């Protein structure tokens, strides 16, 4: 039951007998601003009488206006689906659709689209690919080309106007720190956003001058795209706030690209962006993808976070919403610190430098898997992970042949992940230049970033002493190995300065992670 609605009106809307076509079933859905009643073959959508700041449906007059706007705007990309606005009237002690009594509510009337045709469902089922995304790209490119930017629309491309939306996001999500996003992620994404405004000011201004700020869709994610063999509909655009729709076409495209990443199809995300950019002749779209994909992922994380505290969402849905919010925020962080393309983050350093602890913490923040040299060695040698090998097994574990095999395996796994469009974390000393050169050669220098973990000698020695007697440490390195291993470490002076970042791990792990993420985000 929704707290904003008259219980009698809700009962009317939930009764199949209330509808002229007498549906066999009714499914009730909630969003932050609407109640949706799926009554096959139709859908009725009613706006909640709420004022959320960015959305104001507080009066019947406003709800009618925005219902009418919804029909008009969505007819651009979904013709024939939006049938009109229908009044709900009071008739004696009850209600009726389109009666002669006083109007108490209004609803958007739509044709129901088949659930299996939505692009998110098709992606999950494995029956959507480049052919479907090509159709979407062509429809959108034609749509964008028809939109003519007016001075009112173009002004929303100014950085000051963009900040209205990004700052609103940060202020509304700060309450969720420690719940659906971490403090480090929140700060890093904010730093990245500010850095983009500073470093790319000229590009943002050029986008306005070149006319790329247009009246777009505004809410372009996968479940707003319906694809069948015979038809393509892109529906449910933003009608309640023009500033969410008056955006750079790159911003609109980034939403769908982000959602394809979210559904584990980075290949389709790259294909889609490339095709729309080519069809429009927009050679600068790619340069803004990381910024806008980060923004769009953050918006989705915010929306799902709101659902975790909604009284009209049951416990299971709130739990799922929290999981979804965390995934969106992790995705936003990926864009902020690593960009829109796949990347291998290599955590390297001398023995007891804290590289493995740092790699594991960053893995939790980004949601990327860790490929650990220590784990690979023991797995391939048949030694239990948390058991220190005896002298014989250690000769095998750390033999030149095993080392060659382990680094070869790590580089192969990194190459496969990047080729598939996924980020990956490598955790190894990478003490030899030959292995560093090999991964740069096989992945490409731009696809690798190096994190050099460092700590003072006293702290490293203390960490090694603390390992003695512990049964939760994978690494076999101990105090007696330190001098030998450190002597074998070749300083990575050959790595480009813009591809390597040093991190002092002597402080608390959370501070080292924060320092790293904020530093990477600041590169903007």
PDB file of C-alpha atoms in Angstrom, residues 163-403:
ATOM      1  CA  UNK A 163      27.285  20.966 -11.358  1.00  0.00           C
ATOM      2  CA  UNK A 164      23.640  21.379 -10.351  1.00  0.00           C
ATOM      3  CA  UNK A 165      23.054  17.707 -11.120  1.00  0.00           C
ATOM      4  CA  UNK A 166      26.360  16.294  -9.887  1.00  0.00           C
ATOM      5  CA  UNK A 167      26.295  18.232  -6.613  1.00  0.00           C
ATOM      6  CA  UNK A 168      22.690  17.180  -6.085  1.00  0.00           C
ATOM      7  CA  UNK A 169      23.818  13.565  -6.450  1.00  0.00           C
ATOM      8  CA  UNK A 170      26.587  13.957  -3.878  1.00  0.00           C
ATOM      9  CA  UNK A 171      24.416  15.764  -1.341  1.00  0.00           C
ATOM     10  CA  UNK A 172      21.651  13.160  -1.659  1.00  0.00           C
ATOM     11  CA  UNK A 173      23.974  10.151  -1.295  1.00  0.00           C
ATOM     12  CA  UNK A 174      26.214  11.232   1.568  1.00  0.00           C
ATOM     13  CA  UNK A 175      23.767   9.604   3.980  1.00  0.00           C
ATOM     14  CA  UNK A 176      24.469   6.230   2.318  1.00  0.00           C
ATOM     15  CA  UNK A 177      28.225   6.275   2.989  1.00  0.00           C
ATOM     16  CA  UNK A 178      29.098   3.094   4.852  1.00  0.00           C
ATOM     17  CA  UNK A 179      25.883   1.476   3.619  1.00  0.00           C
ATOM     18  CA  UNK A 180      25.884   1.267  -0.161  1.00  0.00           C
ATOM     19  CA  UNK A 181      29.120   3.105  -0.960  1.00  0.00           C
ATOM     20  CA  UNK A 182      32.394   3.629   0.843  1.00  0.00           C
ATOM     21  CA  UNK A 183      33.828   6.918   2.006  1.00  0.00           C
ATOM     22  CA  UNK A 184      36.819   6.419  -0.318  1.00  0.00           C
ATOM     23  CA  UNK A 185      34.571   5.824  -3.335  1.00  0.00           C
ATOM     24  CA  UNK A 186      32.407   8.849  -2.535  1.00  0.00           C
ATOM     25  CA  UNK A 187      35.426  11.135  -2.218  1.00  0.00           C
ATOM     26  CA  UNK A 188      37.220   9.726  -5.258  1.00  0.00           C
ATOM     27  CA  UNK A 189      34.204  10.136  -7.535  1.00  0.00           C
ATOM     28  CA  UNK A 190      33.734  13.688  -6.319  1.00  0.00           C
ATOM     29  CA  UNK A 191      37.419  14.460  -6.916  1.00  0.00           C
ATOM     30  CA  UNK A 192      37.180  12.951 -10.405  1.00  0.00           C
ATOM     31  CA  UNK A 193      34.106  15.030 -11.227  1.00  0.00           C
ATOM     32  CA  UNK A 194      35.762  18.261 -10.110  1.00  0.00           C
ATOM     33  CA  UNK A 195      38.963  17.377 -11.978  1.00  0.00           C
ATOM     34  CA  UNK A 196      36.995  16.828 -15.186  1.00  0.00           C
ATOM     35  CA  UNK A 197      35.351  20.228 -14.871  1.00  0.00           C
ATOM     36  CA  UNK A 198      38.787  21.838 -14.531  1.00  0.00           C
ATOM     37  CA  UNK A 199      40.792  19.832 -17.061  1.00  0.00           C
ATOM     38  CA  UNK A 200      38.110  19.544 -19.737  1.00  0.00           C
ATOM     39  CA  UNK A 201      36.546  22.989 -19.490  1.00  0.00           C
ATOM     40  CA  UNK A 202      37.444  23.819 -23.084  1.00  0.00           C
ATOM     41  CA  UNK A 203      35.869  20.580 -24.320  1.00  0.00           C
ATOM     42  CA  UNK A 204      32.633  21.170 -22.400  1.00  0.00           C
ATOM     43  CA  UNK A 205      32.431  24.662 -23.880  1.00  0.00           C
ATOM     44  CA  UNK A 206      33.161  23.361 -27.376  1.00  0.00           C
ATOM     45  CA  UNK A 207      30.340  20.836 -27.058  1.00  0.00           C
ATOM     46  CA  UNK A 208      27.962  23.753 -26.502  1.00  0.00           C
ATOM     47  CA  UNK A 209      29.345  25.764 -29.406  1.00  0.00           C
ATOM     48  CA  UNK A 210      29.171  22.749 -31.726  1.00  0.00           C
ATOM     49  CA  UNK A 211      25.517  22.145 -30.858  1.00  0.00           C
ATOM     50  CA  UNK A 212      25.744  18.790 -29.100  1.00  0.00           C
ATOM     51  CA  UNK A 213      23.488  19.836 -26.197  1.00  0.00           C
ATOM     52  CA  UNK A 214      20.028  18.752 -27.301  1.00  0.00           C
ATOM     53  CA  UNK A 215      16.622  17.642 -26.071  1.00  0.00           C
ATOM     54  CA  UNK A 216      17.458  13.970 -25.521  1.00  0.00           C
ATOM     55  CA  UNK A 217      15.826  10.972 -23.831  1.00  0.00           C
ATOM     56  CA  UNK A 218      17.394  11.466 -20.407  1.00  0.00           C
ATOM     57  CA  UNK A 219      16.821   7.993 -18.958  1.00  0.00           C
ATOM     58  CA  UNK A 220      18.290   5.716 -21.583  1.00  0.00           C
ATOM     59  CA  UNK A 221      18.918   2.378 -19.914  1.00  0.00           C
ATOM     60  CA  UNK A 222      18.352  -1.140 -21.161  1.00  0.00           C
ATOM     61  CA  UNK A 223      14.882  -1.741 -19.765  1.00  0.00           C
ATOM     62  CA  UNK A 224      13.645   1.358 -21.580  1.00  0.00           C
ATOM     63  CA  UNK A 225      14.504  -0.193 -24.956  1.00  0.00           C
ATOM     64  CA  UNK A 226      12.163  -2.781 -26.476  1.00  0.00           C
ATOM     65  CA  UNK A 227      13.359  -4.760 -29.482  1.00  0.00           C
ATOM     66  CA  UNK A 228      11.464  -7.276 -31.598  1.00  0.00           C
ATOM     67  CA  UNK A 229      11.987  -8.457 -35.158  1.00  0.00           C
ATOM     68  CA  UNK A 230       9.267  -6.077 -36.320  1.00  0.00           C
ATOM     69  CA  UNK A 231       9.657  -3.008 -34.139  1.00  0.00           C
ATOM     70  CA  UNK A 232      11.943  -0.948 -31.923  1.00  0.00           C
ATOM     71  CA  UNK A 233      10.602   1.267 -29.148  1.00  0.00           C
ATOM     72  CA  UNK A 234      12.613   3.503 -26.824  1.00  0.00           C
ATOM     73  CA  UNK A 235      10.207   4.722 -24.180  1.00  0.00           C
ATOM     74  CA  UNK A 236       9.851   6.281 -20.710  1.00  0.00           C
ATOM     75  CA  UNK A 237      11.980   9.358 -21.288  1.00  0.00           C
ATOM     76  CA  UNK A 238      12.275  12.064 -18.646  1.00  0.00           C
ATOM     77  CA  UNK A 239       9.233  14.333 -18.652  1.00  0.00           C
ATOM     78  CA  UNK A 240       9.229  15.705 -15.105  1.00  0.00           C
ATOM     79  CA  UNK A 241      12.368  17.874 -15.281  1.00  0.00           C
ATOM     80  CA  UNK A 242      13.710  19.357 -18.502  1.00  0.00           C
ATOM     81  CA  UNK A 243      17.278  19.689 -17.192  1.00  0.00           C
ATOM     82  CA  UNK A 244      17.569  15.894 -17.047  1.00  0.00           C
ATOM     83  CA  UNK A 245      16.679  15.745 -20.728  1.00  0.00           C
ATOM     84  CA  UNK A 246      18.583  18.822 -21.980  1.00  0.00           C
ATOM     85  CA  UNK A 247      21.946  17.085 -22.087  1.00  0.00           C
ATOM     86  CA  UNK A 248      24.914  16.395 -24.299  1.00  0.00           C
ATOM     87  CA  UNK A 249      24.145  13.545 -26.683  1.00  0.00           C
ATOM     88  CA  UNK A 250      27.275  11.907 -25.220  1.00  0.00           C
ATOM     89  CA  UNK A 251      25.562  11.975 -21.822  1.00  0.00           C
ATOM     90  CA  UNK A 252      22.504  10.210 -23.230  1.00  0.00           C
ATOM     91  CA  UNK A 253      24.587   7.583 -25.046  1.00  0.00           C
ATOM     92  CA  UNK A 254      26.711   7.030 -21.930  1.00  0.00           C
ATOM     93  CA  UNK A 255      23.670   5.845 -19.972  1.00  0.00           C
ATOM     94  CA  UNK A 256      23.034   2.881 -22.267  1.00  0.00           C
ATOM     95  CA  UNK A 257      26.760   2.153 -22.556  1.00  0.00           C
ATOM     96  CA  UNK A 258      27.062   2.133 -18.765  1.00  0.00           C
ATOM     97  CA  UNK A 259      24.107  -0.228 -18.478  1.00  0.00           C
ATOM     98  CA  UNK A 260      25.685  -2.593 -21.004  1.00  0.00           C
ATOM     99  CA  UNK A 261      28.821  -2.602 -18.840  1.00  0.00           C
ATOM    100  CA  UNK A 262      26.601  -3.253 -15.824  1.00  0.00           C
ATOM    101  CA  UNK A 263      25.149  -6.282 -17.628  1.00  0.00           C
ATOM    102  CA  UNK A 264      28.654  -7.592 -18.343  1.00  0.00           C
ATOM    103  CA  UNK A 265      28.662  -6.684 -22.042  1.00  0.00           C
ATOM    104  CA  UNK A 266      31.489  -4.153 -22.358  1.00  0.00           C
ATOM    105  CA  UNK A 267      31.964  -5.306 -25.945  1.00  0.00           C
ATOM    106  CA  UNK A 268      28.477  -4.108 -26.835  1.00  0.00           C
ATOM    107  CA  UNK A 269      29.007  -0.892 -24.861  1.00  0.00           C
ATOM    108  CA  UNK A 270      32.072  -0.026 -26.955  1.00  0.00           C
ATOM    109  CA  UNK A 271      30.296  -1.041 -30.156  1.00  0.00           C
ATOM    110  CA  UNK A 272      27.263   1.104 -29.343  1.00  0.00           C
ATOM    111  CA  UNK A 273      29.275   4.235 -28.504  1.00  0.00           C
ATOM    112  CA  UNK A 274      31.411   3.825 -31.610  1.00  0.00           C
ATOM    113  CA  UNK A 275      28.408   3.382 -33.893  1.00  0.00           C
ATOM    114  CA  UNK A 276      26.429   6.370 -32.576  1.00  0.00           C
ATOM    115  CA  UNK A 277      29.523   8.576 -32.737  1.00  0.00           C
ATOM    116  CA  UNK A 278      30.211   7.480 -36.315  1.00  0.00           C
ATOM    117  CA  UNK A 279      26.612   7.948 -37.419  1.00  0.00           C
ATOM    118  CA  UNK A 280      26.570  11.466 -35.957  1.00  0.00           C
ATOM    119  CA  UNK A 281      30.059  12.367 -37.108  1.00  0.00           C
ATOM    120  CA  UNK A 282      30.912  13.156 -33.484  1.00  0.00           C
ATOM    121  CA  UNK A 283      34.644  12.679 -33.123  1.00  0.00           C
ATOM    122  CA  UNK A 284      34.763  13.928 -29.528  1.00  0.00           C
ATOM    123  CA  UNK A 285      32.088  11.734 -27.945  1.00  0.00           C
ATOM    124  CA  UNK A 286      34.584   9.111 -26.761  1.00  0.00           C
ATOM    125  CA  UNK A 287      36.591  11.746 -24.876  1.00  0.00           C
ATOM    126  CA  UNK A 288      33.670  12.313 -22.482  1.00  0.00           C
ATOM    127  CA  UNK A 289      32.527   8.728 -21.974  1.00  0.00           C
ATOM    128  CA  UNK A 290      34.337   8.169 -18.667  1.00  0.00           C
ATOM    129  CA  UNK A 291      32.834  11.356 -17.199  1.00  0.00           C
ATOM    130  CA  UNK A 292      29.280  10.695 -18.313  1.00  0.00           C
ATOM    131  CA  UNK A 293      29.338   6.951 -17.638  1.00  0.00           C
ATOM    132  CA  UNK A 294      30.559   7.696 -14.119  1.00  0.00           C
ATOM    133  CA  UNK A 295      27.750  10.215 -13.699  1.00  0.00           C
ATOM    134  CA  UNK A 296      25.122   7.779 -14.989  1.00  0.00           C
ATOM    135  CA  UNK A 297      26.323   4.869 -12.838  1.00  0.00           C
ATOM    136  CA  UNK A 298      26.281   7.158  -9.806  1.00  0.00           C
ATOM    137  CA  UNK A 299      22.698   8.233 -10.552  1.00  0.00           C
ATOM    138  CA  UNK A 300      21.611   4.595 -10.686  1.00  0.00           C
ATOM    139  CA  UNK A 301      23.436   3.897  -7.436  1.00  0.00           C
ATOM    140  CA  UNK A 302      21.568   6.802  -5.864  1.00  0.00           C
ATOM    141  CA  UNK A 303      18.179   5.601  -7.120  1.00  0.00           C
ATOM    142  CA  UNK A 304      18.767   2.071  -5.825  1.00  0.00           C
ATOM    143  CA  UNK A 305      19.974   3.482  -2.497  1.00  0.00           C
ATOM    144  CA  UNK A 306      16.707   5.376  -2.155  1.00  0.00           C
ATOM    145  CA  UNK A 307      14.883   2.072  -2.586  1.00  0.00           C
ATOM    146  CA  UNK A 308      16.724   0.616   0.413  1.00  0.00           C
ATOM    147  CA  UNK A 309      14.924   3.049   2.716  1.00  0.00           C
ATOM    148  CA  UNK A 310      11.540   3.112   1.017  1.00  0.00           C
ATOM    149  CA  UNK A 311       8.637   2.038   3.203  1.00  0.00           C
ATOM    150  CA  UNK A 312       6.759   0.640   0.219  1.00  0.00           C
ATOM    151  CA  UNK A 313       9.550  -1.780  -0.711  1.00  0.00           C
ATOM    152  CA  UNK A 314       9.622  -5.138   1.080  1.00  0.00           C
ATOM    153  CA  UNK A 315      12.677  -6.528   2.871  1.00  0.00           C
ATOM    154  CA  UNK A 316      13.843  -8.761   0.025  1.00  0.00           C
ATOM    155  CA  UNK A 317      13.584  -5.908  -2.470  1.00  0.00           C
ATOM    156  CA  UNK A 318      15.509  -3.603  -0.141  1.00  0.00           C
ATOM    157  CA  UNK A 319      18.301  -6.168   0.148  1.00  0.00           C
ATOM    158  CA  UNK A 320      18.441  -6.538  -3.626  1.00  0.00           C
ATOM    159  CA  UNK A 321      18.387  -2.761  -4.052  1.00  0.00           C
ATOM    160  CA  UNK A 322      21.365  -2.430  -1.692  1.00  0.00           C
ATOM    161  CA  UNK A 323      23.327  -5.001  -3.705  1.00  0.00           C
ATOM    162  CA  UNK A 324      22.431  -3.231  -6.942  1.00  0.00           C
ATOM    163  CA  UNK A 325      23.404   0.156  -5.509  1.00  0.00           C
ATOM    164  CA  UNK A 326      26.821  -1.158  -4.445  1.00  0.00           C
ATOM    165  CA  UNK A 327      27.435  -2.556  -7.930  1.00  0.00           C
ATOM    166  CA  UNK A 328      26.502   0.740  -9.579  1.00  0.00           C
ATOM    167  CA  UNK A 329      28.720   2.730  -7.227  1.00  0.00           C
ATOM    168  CA  UNK A 330      31.620   0.321  -7.862  1.00  0.00           C
ATOM    169  CA  UNK A 331      31.081   0.830 -11.576  1.00  0.00           C
ATOM    170  CA  UNK A 332      31.089   4.612 -11.122  1.00  0.00           C
ATOM    171  CA  UNK A 333      34.372   4.305  -9.226  1.00  0.00           C
ATOM    172  CA  UNK A 334      35.866   2.207 -12.024  1.00  0.00           C
ATOM    173  CA  UNK A 335      35.135   4.969 -14.525  1.00  0.00           C
ATOM    174  CA  UNK A 336      36.504   7.592 -12.134  1.00  0.00           C
ATOM    175  CA  UNK A 337      39.864   5.964 -11.463  1.00  0.00           C
ATOM    176  CA  UNK A 338      40.430   3.792 -14.539  1.00  0.00           C
ATOM    177  CA  UNK A 339      38.362   5.307 -17.358  1.00  0.00           C
ATOM    178  CA  UNK A 340      35.880   3.622 -19.702  1.00  0.00           C
ATOM    179  CA  UNK A 341      38.307   1.061 -21.144  1.00  0.00           C
ATOM    180  CA  UNK A 342      39.582  -2.249 -19.691  1.00  0.00           C
ATOM    181  CA  UNK A 343      42.689  -1.968 -17.590  1.00  0.00           C
ATOM    182  CA  UNK A 344      45.160  -4.147 -15.698  1.00  0.00           C
ATOM    183  CA  UNK A 345      46.178  -2.682 -12.344  1.00  0.00           C
ATOM    184  CA  UNK A 346      49.516  -4.182 -11.320  1.00  0.00           C
ATOM    185  CA  UNK A 347      50.314  -4.045  -7.599  1.00  0.00           C
ATOM    186  CA  UNK A 348      54.041  -4.527  -7.170  1.00  0.00           C
ATOM    187  CA  UNK A 349      56.696  -3.973  -4.528  1.00  0.00           C
ATOM    188  CA  UNK A 350      59.341  -5.479  -2.314  1.00  0.00           C
ATOM    189  CA  UNK A 351      58.640  -8.145   0.264  1.00  0.00           C
ATOM    190  CA  UNK A 352      56.231  -7.035   3.040  1.00  0.00           C
ATOM    191  CA  UNK A 353      55.547  -3.765   1.225  1.00  0.00           C
ATOM    192  CA  UNK A 354      51.801  -4.229   1.728  1.00  0.00           C
ATOM    193  CA  UNK A 355      51.012  -4.742  -1.947  1.00  0.00           C
ATOM    194  CA  UNK A 356      48.752  -7.760  -1.392  1.00  0.00           C
ATOM    195  CA  UNK A 357      46.733  -6.047   1.340  1.00  0.00           C
ATOM    196  CA  UNK A 358      46.370  -2.959  -0.856  1.00  0.00           C
ATOM    197  CA  UNK A 359      45.425  -5.050  -3.907  1.00  0.00           C
ATOM    198  CA  UNK A 360      42.742  -6.899  -1.938  1.00  0.00           C
ATOM    199  CA  UNK A 361      41.275  -3.638  -0.611  1.00  0.00           C
ATOM    200  CA  UNK A 362      41.153  -2.040  -4.062  1.00  0.00           C
ATOM    201  CA  UNK A 363      39.576  -5.235  -5.405  1.00  0.00           C
ATOM    202  CA  UNK A 364      36.736  -4.804  -2.913  1.00  0.00           C
ATOM    203  CA  UNK A 365      36.267  -1.177  -3.963  1.00  0.00           C
ATOM    204  CA  UNK A 366      36.249  -1.853  -7.703  1.00  0.00           C
ATOM    205  CA  UNK A 367      34.748  -5.324  -7.758  1.00  0.00           C
ATOM    206  CA  UNK A 368      37.662  -6.623  -9.865  1.00  0.00           C
ATOM    207  CA  UNK A 369      39.220 -10.044  -9.408  1.00  0.00           C
ATOM    208  CA  UNK A 370      42.774 -10.417  -8.125  1.00  0.00           C
ATOM    209  CA  UNK A 371      45.304 -12.699  -9.800  1.00  0.00           C
ATOM    210  CA  UNK A 372      47.914 -13.407  -7.109  1.00  0.00           C
ATOM    211  CA  UNK A 373      51.353 -14.847  -7.829  1.00  0.00           C
ATOM    212  CA  UNK A 374      51.515 -16.381  -4.337  1.00  0.00           C
ATOM    213  CA  UNK A 375      48.220 -18.199  -4.830  1.00  0.00           C
ATOM    214  CA  UNK A 376      49.146 -19.365  -8.321  1.00  0.00           C
ATOM    215  CA  UNK A 377      52.489 -20.758  -7.119  1.00  0.00           C
ATOM    216  CA  UNK A 378      50.954 -22.844  -4.379  1.00  0.00           C
ATOM    217  CA  UNK A 379      47.999 -23.967  -6.449  1.00  0.00           C
ATOM    218  CA  UNK A 380      50.212 -25.167  -9.289  1.00  0.00           C
ATOM    219  CA  UNK A 381      52.650 -26.832  -6.882  1.00  0.00           C
ATOM    220  CA  UNK A 382      49.867 -28.533  -4.929  1.00  0.00           C
ATOM    221  CA  UNK A 383      50.757 -26.767  -1.657  1.00  0.00           C
ATOM    222  CA  UNK A 384      47.867 -25.621   0.622  1.00  0.00           C
ATOM    223  CA  UNK A 385      47.482 -21.845   0.386  1.00  0.00           C
ATOM    224  CA  UNK A 386      48.004 -21.085   4.068  1.00  0.00           C
ATOM    225  CA  UNK A 387      50.708 -23.640   4.694  1.00  0.00           C
ATOM    226  CA  UNK A 388      54.329 -22.575   4.451  1.00  0.00           C
ATOM    227  CA  UNK A 389      56.242 -24.944   2.245  1.00  0.00           C
ATOM    228  CA  UNK A 390      59.181 -26.991   3.527  1.00  0.00           C
ATOM    229  CA  UNK A 391      62.668 -26.587   2.067  1.00  0.00           C
ATOM    230  CA  UNK A 392      61.987 -29.034  -0.758  1.00  0.00           C
ATOM    231  CA  UNK A 393      58.685 -27.506  -1.835  1.00  0.00           C
ATOM    232  CA  UNK A 394      60.107 -23.991  -1.565  1.00  0.00           C
ATOM    233  CA  UNK A 395      62.868 -24.917  -4.018  1.00  0.00           C
ATOM    234  CA  UNK A 396      60.111 -25.888  -6.440  1.00  0.00           C
ATOM    235  CA  UNK A 397      57.881 -22.915  -5.625  1.00  0.00           C
ATOM    236  CA  UNK A 398      60.581 -20.342  -6.248  1.00  0.00           C
ATOM    237  CA  UNK A 399      62.562 -22.037  -8.994  1.00  0.00           C
ATOM    238  CA  UNK A 400      63.222 -20.041 -12.177  1.00  0.00           C
ATOM    239  CA  UNK A 401      60.991 -22.442 -14.114  1.00  0.00           C
ATOM    240  CA  UNK A 402      58.072 -21.938 -11.705  1.00  0.00           C
ATOM    241  CA  UNK A 403      58.582 -18.174 -11.694  1.00  0.00           C
TER     242      UNK A 403
END
